[in-house]
C-alpha positions as a LaTeX table, in Angstrom:
\begin{tabular}{lrrr}
\hline
Residue & $x$ (\AA) & $y$ (\AA) & $z$ (\AA) \\
\hline
Met1 & 20.44 & $-19.49$ & $-4.78$ \\
Ser2 & 19.43 & $-19.56$ & $-8.43$ \\
Thr3 & 17.11 & $-16.96$ & $-9.89$ \\
Leu4 & 13.46 & $-17.81$ & $-9.72$ \\
Ala5 & 12.72 & $-18.60$ & $-13.33$ \\
Ser6 & 9.18 & $-19.70$ & $-12.61$ \\
Val7 & 8.24 & $-16.74$ & $-10.43$ \\
Ala8 & 6.01 & $-15.19$ & $-13.10$ \\
Leu9 & 3.90 & $-18.33$ & $-13.06$ \\
Val10 & 3.36 & $-17.90$ & $-9.32$ \\
Ala11 & 2.41 & $-14.24$ & $-9.05$ \\
Ser12 & 3.12 & $-11.50$ & $-11.54$ \\
Ala13 & 3.82 & $-9.03$ & $-8.72$ \\
Leu14 & 6.89 & $-10.96$ & $-7.61$ \\
Val15 & 10.23 & $-9.97$ & $-9.08$ \\
Val16 & 13.81 & $-11.07$ & $-8.51$ \\
Ala17 & 16.77 & $-8.78$ & $-8.11$ \\
Gly18 & 20.50 & $-9.39$ & $-8.20$ \\
Pro19 & 23.09 & $-9.74$ & $-5.43$ \\
Gln20 & 23.84 & $-6.90$ & $-3.03$ \\
Gln21 & 27.24 & $-6.52$ & $-1.36$ \\
Val22 & 27.51 & $-7.38$ & 2.34 \\
Ala23 & 29.62 & $-4.85$ & 4.23 \\
Glu24 & 30.63 & $-6.81$ & 7.32 \\
Thr25 & 31.87 & $-10.37$ & 7.88 \\
Ile26 & 31.74 & $-11.77$ & 11.41 \\
Pro27 & 34.56 & $-14.27$ & 12.12 \\
Ala28 & 33.37 & $-17.92$ & 12.18 \\
Val29 & 29.85 & $-16.73$ & 11.34 \\
Gly30 & 29.81 & $-14.98$ & 7.96 \\
Pro31 & 28.49 & $-13.87$ & 5.56 \\
Thr32 & 30.84 & $-15.52$ & 3.08 \\
Gly33 & 29.36 & $-13.81$ & 0.02 \\
Pro34 & 26.87 & $-11.23$ & $-1.19$ \\
Met35 & 23.25 & $-11.03$ & $-0.09$ \\
Thr36 & 20.79 & $-12.02$ & $-2.80$ \\
His37 & 17.32 & $-10.58$ & $-3.27$ \\
Val38 & 15.31 & $-13.79$ & $-3.65$ \\
Ala39 & 11.83 & $-12.33$ & $-4.16$ \\
Thr40 & 9.94 & $-9.09$ & $-3.71$ \\
Gly41 & 6.56 & $-7.59$ & $-4.49$ \\
Leu42 & 5.05 & $-9.27$ & $-1.43$ \\
Val43 & 3.12 & $-7.49$ & 1.35 \\
Phe44 & 4.66 & $-8.44$ & 4.72 \\
Thr45 & 6.97 & $-11.47$ & 4.84 \\
Glu46 & 7.51 & $-13.48$ & 8.01 \\
Gly47 & 8.04 & $-16.93$ & 9.53 \\
Pro48 & 10.83 & $-18.54$ & 7.44 \\
Ala49 & 11.29 & $-22.24$ & 8.23 \\
Ser50 & 13.38 & $-24.94$ & 6.57 \\
Asp51 & 12.47 & $-28.59$ & 6.19 \\
Ala52 & 14.95 & $-31.46$ & 6.54 \\
Asp53 & 15.94 & $-31.19$ & 2.85 \\
Gly54 & 16.59 & $-27.45$ & 3.01 \\
Asn55 & 13.45 & $-26.24$ & 1.24 \\
Leu56 & 12.19 & $-23.00$ & 2.76 \\
Tyr57 & 8.64 & $-22.03$ & 3.70 \\
Phe58 & 7.66 & $-18.48$ & 4.60 \\
Ser59 & 4.50 & $-16.48$ & 5.29 \\
Asp60 & 3.20 & $-13.39$ & 3.59 \\
Val61 & 1.05 & $-12.49$ & 6.59 \\
Arg62 & $-0.93$ & $-9.66$ & 5.04 \\
Gly63 & $-0.93$ & $-11.37$ & 1.65 \\
Asn64 & $-2.63$ & $-14.33$ & 3.35 \\
Thr65 & $-0.34$ & $-16.90$ & 1.70 \\
Ile66 & 2.42 & $-19.35$ & 2.65 \\
Tyr67 & 5.12 & $-19.74$ & $-0.01$ \\
Lys68 & 7.76 & $-22.40$ & $-0.62$ \\
Ile69 & 11.22 & $-21.90$ & $-2.07$ \\
Ala70 & 12.56 & $-25.21$ & $-3.41$ \\
Leu71 & 16.25 & $-26.11$ & $-3.49$ \\
Asp72 & 16.41 & $-25.18$ & $-7.19$ \\
Gly73 & 15.17 & $-21.68$ & $-6.34$ \\
Thr74 & 11.64 & $-22.19$ & $-7.62$ \\
Leu75 & 9.05 & $-20.17$ & $-5.73$ \\
Ser76 & 5.52 & $-21.50$ & $-5.42$ \\
Lys77 & 2.39 & $-20.85$ & $-3.38$ \\
Phe78 & 2.13 & $-23.56$ & $-0.74$ \\
Leu79 & $-1.10$ & $-22.44$ & 0.97 \\
Glu80 & $-3.51$ & $-19.71$ & $-0.10$ \\
Asp81 & $-6.08$ & $-18.17$ & 2.24 \\
Ser82 & $-3.70$ & $-18.90$ & 5.13 \\
Gln83 & $-5.79$ & $-16.83$ & 7.57 \\
Gly84 & $-2.87$ & $-14.73$ & 8.65 \\
Cys85 & $-0.29$ & $-17.46$ & 9.24 \\
Asn86 & 2.85 & $-15.96$ & 10.74 \\
Gly87 & 5.51 & $-18.05$ & 12.52 \\
Leu88 & 6.25 & $-21.45$ & 10.96 \\
Met89 & 8.39 & $-24.46$ & 11.82 \\
Val90 & 8.69 & $-27.89$ & 10.21 \\
Asp91 & 8.46 & $-30.87$ & 12.55 \\
Pro92 & 10.56 & $-34.05$ & 12.15 \\
Ala93 & 7.66 & $-35.72$ & 10.28 \\
Gly94 & 7.63 & $-32.90$ & 7.70 \\
Lys95 & 4.42 & $-31.18$ & 8.84 \\
Ile96 & 4.40 & $-27.39$ & 8.84 \\
Ile97 & 3.43 & $-26.11$ & 12.28 \\
Ala98 & 2.02 & $-22.59$ & 12.05 \\
Cys99 & 0.73 & $-19.73$ & 14.17 \\
Gln100 & $-2.51$ & $-18.98$ & 12.32 \\
Gly101 & $-3.02$ & $-15.53$ & 13.80 \\
Gly102 & $-6.16$ & $-14.58$ & 11.93 \\
Ala103 & $-7.92$ & $-17.72$ & 13.17 \\
Lys104 & $-6.43$ & $-17.37$ & 16.69 \\
Arg105 & $-4.95$ & $-20.86$ & 16.73 \\
Val106 & $-1.88$ & $-23.05$ & 16.22 \\
Ile107 & $-2.15$ & $-25.61$ & 13.44 \\
Ala108 & $-0.29$ & $-28.42$ & 11.66 \\
Ile109 & $-0.38$ & $-28.54$ & 7.85 \\
Asp110 & 0.26 & $-31.75$ & 5.90 \\
Pro111 & 2.84 & $-30.87$ & 3.21 \\
Asp112 & 1.19 & $-33.09$ & 0.57 \\
Ser113 & $-2.56$ & $-32.92$ & 1.17 \\
Lys114 & $-2.55$ & $-29.43$ & 2.80 \\
Glu115 & $-4.92$ & $-30.89$ & 5.39 \\
Ile116 & $-5.02$ & $-28.72$ & 8.52 \\
Thr117 & $-5.10$ & $-30.10$ & 12.06 \\
Val118 & $-5.83$ & $-27.71$ & 14.93 \\
Leu119 & $-3.33$ & $-28.18$ & 17.77 \\
Ala120 & $-4.78$ & $-25.50$ & 20.06 \\
Asp121 & $-7.22$ & $-22.59$ & 19.80 \\
Ser122 & $-7.89$ & $-21.58$ & 23.41 \\
Phe123 & $-6.67$ & $-21.60$ & 27.00 \\
Glu124 & $-9.06$ & $-22.23$ & 29.89 \\
Gly125 & $-12.01$ & $-21.70$ & 27.57 \\
Gln126 & $-10.79$ & $-18.35$ & 26.21 \\
Pro127 & $-9.54$ & $-17.95$ & 22.62 \\
Phe128 & $-5.99$ & $-16.82$ & 22.00 \\
Asp129 & $-5.49$ & $-13.23$ & 20.84 \\
Arg130 & $-3.16$ & $-13.64$ & 17.85 \\
Pro131 & $-0.48$ & $-16.37$ & 18.06 \\
Asn132 & 2.70 & $-14.97$ & 16.55 \\
Asp133 & 5.80 & $-17.18$ & 16.64 \\
Leu134 & 6.65 & $-20.70$ & 17.76 \\
Val135 & 9.33 & $-23.27$ & 18.38 \\
Leu136 & 9.10 & $-27.06$ & 18.69 \\
Asp137 & 10.82 & $-29.25$ & 21.27 \\
Arg138 & 11.92 & $-32.88$ & 21.17 \\
Ala139 & 9.06 & $-33.96$ & 23.43 \\
Gly140 & 6.56 & $-33.16$ & 20.67 \\
Gly141 & 5.54 & $-29.88$ & 22.29 \\
Val142 & 5.12 & $-26.36$ & 20.92 \\
Tyr143 & 6.06 & $-23.10$ & 22.62 \\
Phe144 & 4.37 & $-20.04$ & 21.11 \\
Thr145 & 3.99 & $-16.32$ & 21.80 \\
Asp146 & 0.80 & $-14.28$ & 21.95 \\
Pro147 & 1.92 & $-10.63$ & 22.10 \\
Gly148 & $-1.45$ & $-9.01$ & 22.93 \\
Pro149 & $-1.82$ & $-10.53$ & 26.40 \\
Gly150 & 1.97 & $-10.68$ & 26.86 \\
Ala151 & 1.99 & $-14.45$ & 27.18 \\
Val152 & 3.95 & $-17.53$ & 26.14 \\
Tyr153 & 2.06 & $-20.84$ & 25.98 \\
Tyr154 & 3.08 & $-24.48$ & 25.74 \\
Ile155 & 1.15 & $-27.21$ & 23.91 \\
Asp156 & 2.30 & $-30.66$ & 24.99 \\
Ala157 & 2.28 & $-33.79$ & 22.84 \\
Glu158 & $-1.25$ & $-34.63$ & 24.08 \\
Arg159 & $-2.41$ & $-31.11$ & 23.08 \\
Asn160 & $-2.84$ & $-29.87$ & 26.62 \\
Val161 & $-2.23$ & $-26.12$ & 26.80 \\
Ser162 & $-0.54$ & $-24.23$ & 29.63 \\
Arg163 & 0.36 & $-20.56$ & 29.98 \\
Ile164 & 3.98 & $-20.66$ & 31.07 \\
Leu165 & 4.92 & $-16.96$ & 30.97 \\
Ser166 & 2.81 & $-13.84$ & 31.39 \\
Asp167 & 3.03 & $-10.05$ & 31.74 \\
Leu168 & 5.83 & $-9.79$ & 29.18 \\
Pro169 & 6.28 & $-6.66$ & 26.98 \\
Arg170 & 4.74 & $-8.01$ & 23.74 \\
Pro171 & 6.68 & $-11.28$ & 23.43 \\
Asn172 & 7.39 & $-11.86$ & 19.76 \\
Gly173 & 10.16 & $-14.26$ & 18.70 \\
Val174 & 10.63 & $-17.49$ & 20.65 \\
Leu175 & 13.36 & $-20.11$ & 20.28 \\
Leu176 & 15.11 & $-23.01$ & 22.00 \\
Ser177 & 18.85 & $-23.51$ & 22.23 \\
Pro178 & 20.21 & $-26.50$ & 20.24 \\
Ser179 & 20.20 & $-28.63$ & 23.39 \\
Gly180 & 16.61 & $-27.65$ & 24.20 \\
Lys181 & 17.74 & $-26.60$ & 27.68 \\
Thr182 & 17.23 & $-22.84$ & 27.24 \\
Leu183 & 14.18 & $-20.91$ & 26.02 \\
Tyr184 & 14.73 & $-17.49$ & 24.46 \\
Val185 & 12.02 & $-14.85$ & 24.14 \\
Leu186 & 12.54 & $-11.74$ & 22.01 \\
Pro187 & 10.01 & $-9.04$ & 22.99 \\
Ser188 & 8.95 & $-6.35$ & 20.55 \\
Gly189 & 8.01 & $-4.03$ & 23.43 \\
Ala190 & 11.39 & $-3.86$ & 25.22 \\
Pro191 & 15.11 & $-4.15$ & 24.32 \\
Asp192 & 15.87 & $-7.03$ & 26.74 \\
Val193 & 16.42 & $-10.48$ & 25.21 \\
Leu194 & 15.07 & $-12.93$ & 27.77 \\
Ser195 & 16.42 & $-16.37$ & 28.63 \\
Tyr196 & 14.86 & $-19.16$ & 30.73 \\
Pro197 & 16.35 & $-22.52$ & 31.73 \\
Ile198 & 14.00 & $-25.36$ & 30.82 \\
Glu199 & 13.52 & $-27.59$ & 33.86 \\
Ser200 & 11.26 & $-30.03$ & 31.99 \\
Pro201 & 9.11 & $-29.70$ & 28.83 \\
Gly202 & 6.89 & $-26.64$ & 29.22 \\
Lys203 & 8.43 & $-25.74$ & 32.61 \\
Pro204 & 10.74 & $-22.69$ & 32.40 \\
Gly205 & 12.84 & $-21.59$ & 35.34 \\
Ala206 & 13.72 & $-18.09$ & 36.51 \\
Lys207 & 14.09 & $-15.32$ & 33.94 \\
Leu208 & 17.51 & $-14.00$ & 32.96 \\
Val209 & 18.37 & $-11.12$ & 30.64 \\
Leu210 & 20.74 & $-12.59$ & 28.07 \\
Cys211 & 21.57 & $-9.26$ & 26.43 \\
Gln212 & 20.05 & $-6.03$ & 25.19 \\
Leu213 & 19.31 & $-5.15$ & 21.61 \\
Arg214 & 21.48 & $-2.36$ & 20.25 \\
Gln215 & 19.49 & 0.88 & 19.95 \\
Ala216 & 19.62 & 3.70 & 17.43 \\
Ala217 & 21.13 & 6.88 & 18.87 \\
Gly218 & 18.49 & 9.21 & 20.23 \\
Ala219 & 15.60 & 6.85 & 19.46 \\
Pro220 & 13.16 & 5.50 & 22.07 \\
Pro221 & 13.94 & 1.94 & 23.24 \\
Arg222 & 12.72 & $-0.70$ & 20.79 \\
Gly223 & 12.51 & $-4.46$ & 20.81 \\
Gly224 & 13.03 & $-7.06$ & 18.10 \\
Asp225 & 11.01 & $-9.50$ & 16.04 \\
Gly226 & 11.98 & $-13.06$ & 15.08 \\
Leu227 & 15.20 & $-14.98$ & 15.62 \\
Thr228 & 17.09 & $-18.14$ & 14.71 \\
Val229 & 20.06 & $-20.13$ & 16.02 \\
Asp230 & 23.01 & $-21.92$ & 14.47 \\
Ser231 & 24.43 & $-25.30$ & 15.43 \\
Arg232 & 26.81 & $-23.73$ & 17.98 \\
Gly233 & 24.05 & $-21.84$ & 19.77 \\
Val234 & 24.81 & $-18.43$ & 18.25 \\
Leu235 & 21.62 & $-16.35$ & 18.01 \\
Tyr236 & 20.50 & $-14.19$ & 15.09 \\
Leu237 & 18.08 & $-11.50$ & 16.35 \\
Thr238 & 16.14 & $-9.37$ & 13.86 \\
Gln239 & 16.20 & $-5.65$ & 14.56 \\
Pro240 & 13.64 & $-3.91$ & 12.31 \\
Ala241 & 14.48 & $-0.45$ & 13.69 \\
Leu242 & 18.14 & $-0.85$ & 12.64 \\
Ser243 & 17.49 & $-2.82$ & 9.40 \\
Ser244 & 19.92 & $-5.37$ & 10.83 \\
Ile245 & 20.34 & $-8.77$ & 12.40 \\
Gln246 & 22.22 & $-8.66$ & 15.70 \\
Val247 & 24.41 & $-11.75$ & 16.07 \\
Val248 & 24.85 & $-12.80$ & 19.70 \\
Ala249 & 26.98 & $-15.56$ & 21.26 \\
Pro250 & 25.37 & $-17.97$ & 23.78 \\
Asn251 & 26.96 & $-15.98$ & 26.62 \\
Gly252 & 25.18 & $-12.80$ & 25.49 \\
Asn253 & 28.13 & $-11.04$ & 23.83 \\
Thr254 & 27.26 & $-9.30$ & 20.56 \\
Leu255 & 29.51 & $-10.57$ & 17.76 \\
Gly256 & 28.37 & $-8.17$ & 15.05 \\
Phe257 & 25.57 & $-7.14$ & 12.74 \\
Ile258 & 24.27 & $-8.28$ & 9.36 \\
Arg259 & 22.78 & $-5.33$ & 7.48 \\
Val260 & 19.59 & $-5.87$ & 5.47 \\
Pro261 & 18.22 & $-3.54$ & 2.75 \\
Glu262 & 14.74 & $-3.63$ & 4.33 \\
Ala263 & 13.64 & $-3.89$ & 7.95 \\
Pro264 & 13.90 & $-7.62$ & 8.78 \\
Ser265 & 11.09 & $-9.48$ & 10.52 \\
Asn266 & 12.62 & $-12.94$ & 10.89 \\
Cys267 & 15.35 & $-15.27$ & 9.67 \\
Ala268 & 16.14 & $-18.98$ & 9.35 \\
Phe269 & 18.85 & $-21.22$ & 7.98 \\
Gly270 & 18.12 & $-23.44$ & 5.00 \\
Gly271 & 19.57 & $-24.66$ & 1.72 \\
Pro272 & 21.04 & $-28.11$ & 0.96 \\
Asp273 & 23.75 & $-27.91$ & 3.62 \\
Gly274 & 22.02 & $-25.55$ & 6.08 \\
Thr275 & 24.46 & $-22.70$ & 5.54 \\
Thr276 & 22.16 & $-20.26$ & 3.74 \\
Leu277 & 20.55 & $-17.64$ & 5.95 \\
Phe278 & 17.13 & $-16.59$ & 4.66 \\
Ile279 & 15.77 & $-13.25$ & 5.85 \\
Thr280 & 12.18 & $-12.10$ & 5.59 \\
Ala281 & 12.06 & $-8.31$ & 5.34 \\
Arg282 & 8.84 & $-6.44$ & 4.68 \\
Thr283 & 8.10 & $-6.88$ & 0.94 \\
Ser284 & 10.99 & $-9.22$ & 0.24 \\
Val285 & 12.98 & $-12.34$ & 1.05 \\
Tyr286 & 16.80 & $-12.27$ & 0.99 \\
Ser287 & 19.40 & $-15.01$ & 1.22 \\
Val288 & 23.06 & $-14.86$ & 2.19 \\
Pro289 & 25.71 & $-17.62$ & 2.37 \\
Met290 & 27.17 & $-18.16$ & 5.82 \\
Glu291 & 30.12 & $-19.95$ & 7.41 \\
Ala292 & 27.84 & $-20.96$ & 10.28 \\
Lys293 & 25.39 & $-23.84$ & 9.86 \\
Gly294 & 21.84 & $-23.69$ & 11.14 \\
His295 & 20.52 & $-25.90$ & 13.91 \\
Ile296 & 17.98 & $-28.48$ & 12.72 \\
Leu297 & 15.43 & $-29.88$ & 15.16 \\
Ala298 & 16.27 & $-33.49$ & 16.02 \\
Thr299 & 14.68 & $-36.14$ & 18.19 \\
Ala300 & 17.94 & $-37.20$ & 19.83 \\
Ala301 & 19.78 & $-35.03$ & 22.33 \\
Asp302 & 22.38 & $-32.62$ & 20.97 \\
Ala303 & 25.22 & $-30.97$ & 22.80 \\
Glu304 & 24.73 & $-27.34$ & 23.80 \\
\hline
\end{tabular}
């Protein structure tokens, strides 16, 4: 990642720092080099998402802005007055799908015109509380979490909304396996990482506990925040309380930890070859080169 030469033109509060040494390398995962401080001076970063070319979008939730990091490292404001956008994902057509928490809705943003289309803003006549994170499936649907009521919802391709999970301990991060056959939910209110087989789009099966988040000694049990997945199905779970990302195999075994200078909120693969892990962490965004390659949403079936 090159330094952000144009960052001063974007916002004078943003600064760029140099690389920071990574202490641990996980076999067949990484990192393969030092962690780089991409940008700082933000308020609360979240929702990193890569497009098909490897450009990265991320939210500054409390700064009310979505930013874009281009492949040459240039940082720019993509959408101002974002109304609290949090989780983001780019669909195969290039539209940015966002949880617009402040407006209590899920939206699609045209990358060129910035035109906003509302995908859903209520369920059974009642507004959502504060949509948080989302993941797209190959059927054109959107799974998203709403931590306040402890629910996970599904918006199908015709924009019908169903509540598919309820009474969860503040569901936060949500993700599909590369095959789309497993739904993962990362609660912020409990240490269990939850897994559900997908029987058909928007139809999860019985809950399983994939693994538990590692806890700090003597601390009360804590959950996680956002997560991502690589092309082999390995999960990267952000652990704000430990200032780490817990790396977990598809069978639930913990492979190791990636330490982060600030408490991480979310992470996503990006870059030209999909092997750069971007980490949103409080006031900053970090990047680190990896051996693993991120999973990119496709319309054709992939192997698990």
